[in-house]
XYZ file of C-alpha atoms in Angstrom:
314
model
C -0.221 0.105 0.475
C 1.761 3.275 -0.657
C -0.274 5.470 0.421
C -3.050 5.721 3.086
C -6.649 5.590 2.428
C -9.351 6.512 4.660
C -10.324 4.572 6.487
C -9.576 1.992 4.222
C -11.131 -1.219 5.986
C -14.734 0.320 5.262
C -14.079 1.716 2.562
C -14.351 -1.190 0.605
C -16.053 -4.953 1.179
C -13.561 -7.340 1.327
C -14.997 -10.777 1.062
C -14.556 -10.042 -2.532
C -11.875 -10.570 -5.267
C -11.057 -6.700 -6.427
C -10.773 -9.172 -9.885
C -15.220 -9.626 -9.344
C -15.539 -6.197 -8.273
C -14.004 -4.729 -11.101
C -16.338 -6.845 -13.620
C -19.155 -5.800 -11.176
C -18.986 -2.344 -11.168
C -17.864 -2.715 -15.766
C -20.962 -4.511 -16.030
C -23.354 -1.706 -13.896
C -21.333 0.602 -16.620
C -21.288 4.059 -17.111
C -20.189 6.710 -15.302
C -22.180 6.680 -12.063
C -19.865 3.823 -11.406
C -17.054 5.985 -11.277
C -17.916 8.236 -7.628
C -17.489 11.639 -7.702
C -14.095 13.081 -7.614
C -13.260 14.901 -4.629
C -11.006 17.599 -4.465
C -8.031 17.151 -0.576
C -8.427 20.540 -0.870
C -12.301 20.269 0.199
C -11.462 17.568 3.040
C -9.323 20.728 4.603
C -10.800 23.112 5.233
C -14.175 21.573 5.860
C -12.283 19.833 8.327
C -10.750 22.658 9.640
C -14.027 25.000 9.618
C -15.809 21.913 11.877
C -11.957 22.732 13.710
C -12.144 25.442 14.932
C -15.380 25.888 15.326
C -15.197 23.194 18.008
C -12.855 24.861 19.402
C -14.765 28.007 20.290
C -17.906 25.652 21.696
C -15.210 23.949 23.983
C -12.900 26.207 25.193
C -16.858 28.658 26.029
C -17.732 26.325 27.664
C -15.020 25.917 30.328
C -14.383 29.589 30.389
C -17.895 30.590 31.934
C -19.023 29.189 35.036
C -22.794 29.353 34.317
C -21.677 26.835 31.808
C -20.523 24.157 33.859
C -23.107 22.150 34.360
C -23.738 18.864 33.125
C -26.456 19.863 29.276
C -23.109 21.866 28.720
C -20.480 19.310 29.547
C -22.888 16.852 27.658
C -22.378 19.786 25.002
C -18.179 20.277 25.175
C -17.397 16.292 24.271
C -20.224 16.139 20.562
C -17.657 18.518 19.717
C -14.700 17.456 21.399
C -15.809 14.329 19.422
C -16.847 16.023 16.607
C -12.763 18.196 16.732
C -11.422 14.247 16.596
C -13.374 13.823 13.715
C -11.750 16.643 12.232
C -8.449 16.326 13.313
C -8.244 12.974 12.012
C -9.303 13.103 8.626
C -7.060 16.611 8.150
C -4.051 14.142 9.236
C -4.879 12.367 6.908
C -5.596 14.280 4.198
C -2.056 15.745 4.496
C -0.095 12.623 4.931
C -1.783 12.172 1.247
C -1.585 15.287 0.456
C 2.414 14.837 0.905
C 3.208 11.302 0.066
C 1.305 11.879 -3.366
C 3.911 15.325 -4.035
C 6.568 12.797 -2.936
C 7.536 15.737 -0.214
C 7.233 12.637 2.757
C 8.601 9.196 1.341
C 6.982 6.279 3.795
C 8.177 2.616 4.152
C 4.489 0.304 3.340
C 4.868 -1.090 6.741
C 5.029 2.448 8.746
C 2.472 3.352 6.192
C 0.281 0.246 7.547
C 0.106 1.530 11.096
C -0.456 5.120 10.063
C -3.518 3.776 8.598
C -4.041 1.651 11.042
C -4.023 4.572 14.339
C -6.169 6.913 11.906
C -8.381 4.321 11.196
C -9.157 3.826 14.670
C -9.890 7.563 15.428
C -12.044 7.937 13.149
C -14.096 4.769 14.625
C -13.355 5.599 18.368
C -15.285 10.420 17.364
C -17.486 8.611 15.188
C -19.282 6.188 17.753
C -18.171 9.022 20.583
C -20.344 11.047 18.431
C -23.310 9.608 18.323
C -23.178 8.661 21.379
C -22.927 12.650 23.145
C -26.024 13.381 20.421
C -28.287 10.429 21.712
C -26.628 12.118 25.793
C -27.353 15.447 25.076
C -31.222 13.450 23.594
C -32.103 12.412 26.557
C -30.641 14.889 29.053
C -33.738 17.188 26.752
C -35.933 14.699 27.962
C -35.192 14.456 31.439
C -35.230 18.247 31.692
C -38.501 18.136 29.412
C -39.989 15.360 31.432
C -38.918 15.353 34.688
C -37.847 19.421 35.504
C -38.529 19.151 39.036
C -36.243 16.588 40.161
C -33.284 16.935 37.053
C -30.772 17.776 39.350
C -31.654 14.927 41.503
C -31.233 13.028 38.769
C -28.922 14.232 36.842
C -25.941 14.819 39.287
C -23.083 15.794 38.349
C -20.620 12.741 39.237
C -23.993 10.976 37.209
C -22.317 12.775 34.411
C -18.967 12.317 34.814
C -19.983 8.855 35.131
C -21.325 8.669 31.431
C -18.842 10.711 29.998
C -16.234 8.021 31.209
C -18.619 5.447 29.976
C -18.195 6.553 26.595
C -15.341 7.856 25.945
C -14.834 4.087 27.698
C -16.714 2.526 25.145
C -16.169 4.702 21.878
C -12.171 3.323 22.286
C -12.834 -0.376 23.161
C -15.291 -0.682 20.333
C -12.955 1.131 18.030
C -9.987 -0.987 18.580
C -11.958 -4.227 17.672
C -12.962 -2.925 14.769
C -10.128 -2.064 13.351
C -8.778 -5.338 14.923
C -11.957 -7.339 13.442
C -13.029 -5.432 10.233
C -14.085 -8.284 8.627
C -15.976 -10.244 10.933
C -19.553 -9.438 9.987
C -20.865 -9.608 13.496
C -18.411 -6.591 14.140
C -20.521 -4.528 11.249
C -23.478 -5.652 12.378
C -23.555 -4.659 15.469
C -22.133 -1.079 14.319
C -25.331 -0.413 12.280
C -27.285 -1.761 14.992
C -25.837 1.042 16.958
C -26.565 3.428 14.323
C -30.433 2.103 14.051
C -30.689 2.321 17.863
C -29.722 5.470 18.277
C -31.685 6.459 15.345
C -34.506 5.465 16.683
C -33.742 6.553 20.103
C -33.931 10.522 19.345
C -37.003 9.840 17.253
C -38.649 8.693 19.292
C -37.639 11.158 22.714
C -38.034 13.803 20.475
C -41.120 13.116 19.021
C -42.281 12.600 22.076
C -40.723 16.150 23.641
C -41.965 18.289 21.147
C -46.034 16.162 20.972
C -45.452 17.424 24.948
C -44.892 21.450 24.072
C -48.038 21.139 21.759
C -49.943 19.445 24.431
C -48.879 22.725 26.271
C -49.282 25.708 23.458
C -52.845 23.766 22.873
C -53.497 24.325 26.669
C -52.393 27.939 26.956
C -53.658 29.260 23.554
C -57.439 27.886 24.339
C -57.227 29.235 27.656
C -56.140 32.754 25.970
C -57.934 32.107 22.460
C -55.190 32.929 20.335
C -55.115 29.620 18.431
C -52.563 31.674 16.348
C -49.195 31.303 18.923
C -50.238 27.028 18.502
C -50.264 26.970 15.050
C -47.391 29.475 14.661
C -45.095 26.944 18.256
C -46.186 23.935 16.392
C -44.904 24.995 13.098
C -41.238 26.007 14.929
C -41.337 23.251 16.542
C -41.867 21.004 13.481
C -39.054 22.481 12.157
C -36.871 22.487 14.712
C -37.592 18.005 15.032
C -36.703 19.029 11.252
C -33.525 19.399 11.514
C -32.484 17.433 14.258
C -33.364 14.286 12.887
C -33.267 15.984 9.669
C -29.553 16.035 9.467
C -28.509 13.078 11.287
C -30.247 10.945 9.631
C -29.065 12.997 5.734
C -24.745 13.274 7.247
C -24.908 10.130 9.309
C -27.325 7.082 6.643
C -25.597 7.252 3.532
C -22.181 5.717 5.816
C -24.259 3.539 8.260
C -25.880 2.346 4.689
C -22.509 1.169 2.669
C -21.986 -0.134 5.757
C -25.146 -2.664 5.616
C -23.896 -2.502 2.029
C -21.433 -4.436 2.697
C -22.662 -7.419 4.193
C -25.710 -7.415 2.495
C -24.313 -7.414 -0.980
C -20.411 -7.120 -1.373
C -20.218 -7.799 -4.782
C -24.439 -7.701 -6.489
C -23.305 -3.966 -9.023
C -25.708 -1.512 -8.313
C -23.810 -2.032 -4.596
C -20.471 -1.968 -6.266
C -20.913 1.494 -7.455
C -22.365 2.730 -4.728
C -18.876 1.867 -2.646
C -17.266 3.879 -5.012
C -19.041 7.002 -3.309
C -17.477 6.300 0.589
C -15.295 9.544 0.471
C -18.728 11.562 -0.691
C -20.316 9.806 3.100
C -17.225 11.623 5.232
C -17.819 14.168 3.786
C -21.336 14.351 5.089
C -19.352 13.909 8.631
C -17.178 15.927 8.659
C -20.596 18.246 7.447
C -21.791 16.808 10.071
C -19.197 18.246 12.886
C -20.127 21.425 10.961
C -23.120 21.704 11.600
C -23.334 20.167 15.191
C -22.425 23.196 17.318
C -25.013 25.331 15.293
C -26.803 23.188 16.134
C -26.809 22.263 19.589
C -24.464 25.127 21.604
C -25.200 28.336 18.993
C -28.644 28.792 20.265
C -27.837 29.714 23.064
C -27.604 32.783 24.197
C -25.285 32.475 27.093
C -22.749 30.278 25.100
C -23.194 32.724 21.681
C -22.393 36.446 24.803
C -19.273 34.366 25.891
C -18.350 33.156 22.462
C -17.570 37.047 21.571
C -15.427 37.644 24.841
C -13.881 34.649 23.039
C -13.530 35.944 19.641
C -12.581 39.270 21.823
C -10.190 37.134 23.472
C -11.289 39.859 26.403
C -10.515 36.346 29.541
């Protein structure tokens, strides 16, 4: 292997020979199977934007004591996970560019070790990012449905244990994935984890939205202002659509790719889908760019602290 390849362990099926893959691709025919030629500069640009955004979120939360609460700690961990996604892809892209231009010459054995380490970082950041998205959803659910008991349920100690557990599980699972990536059972566990997070977020956010609609309906009926109810319902529906839509659009193609690796590794159309793997990685990096906009920058207190951080008024 002469150069790094983004997440090479997951980008194509290992249970199909190279010849079969080439024949399948040729059989499917057409330019559609050639995939998209995504320039490395795009990976670098999105990675840098995500890195700066999430660094600002972490710095703001650390700076402002008013943000030292479980909810913001979870958002901070999500930002760190997204930073790992960005840093891992930035490192891999930089190595690829340096090697392609002959600036960096490394032995093939060292390249393989570097590739495994970077792939492990990417997988760990992916799992932790998904986990903290779920944790934030659960935290918001407790905030709404158990508001009076929130501080007794979500104590600082439990928040720390939750964060430590997520990081430990992410590290272990990524190590297992890189070590036993040829085992379909490992990929099925990863796919099942994604589906669990999708269903969890869907159920929790819809339940929260239903409760919000019920409260607004009650208030508007008492005040005889149905317009307020319709406006609030529309706003809530838009927010819910953005939350779940961004999650599914950014993560769905990557995990659908894994499903196809398990179910139809030699099918011509599946083989064509595999050629778009870099696009799926771009979507994951885009999710790291969008996450601060959805989960962090909507807080007025955090936005105020961010302005202070940017202006270096420490």
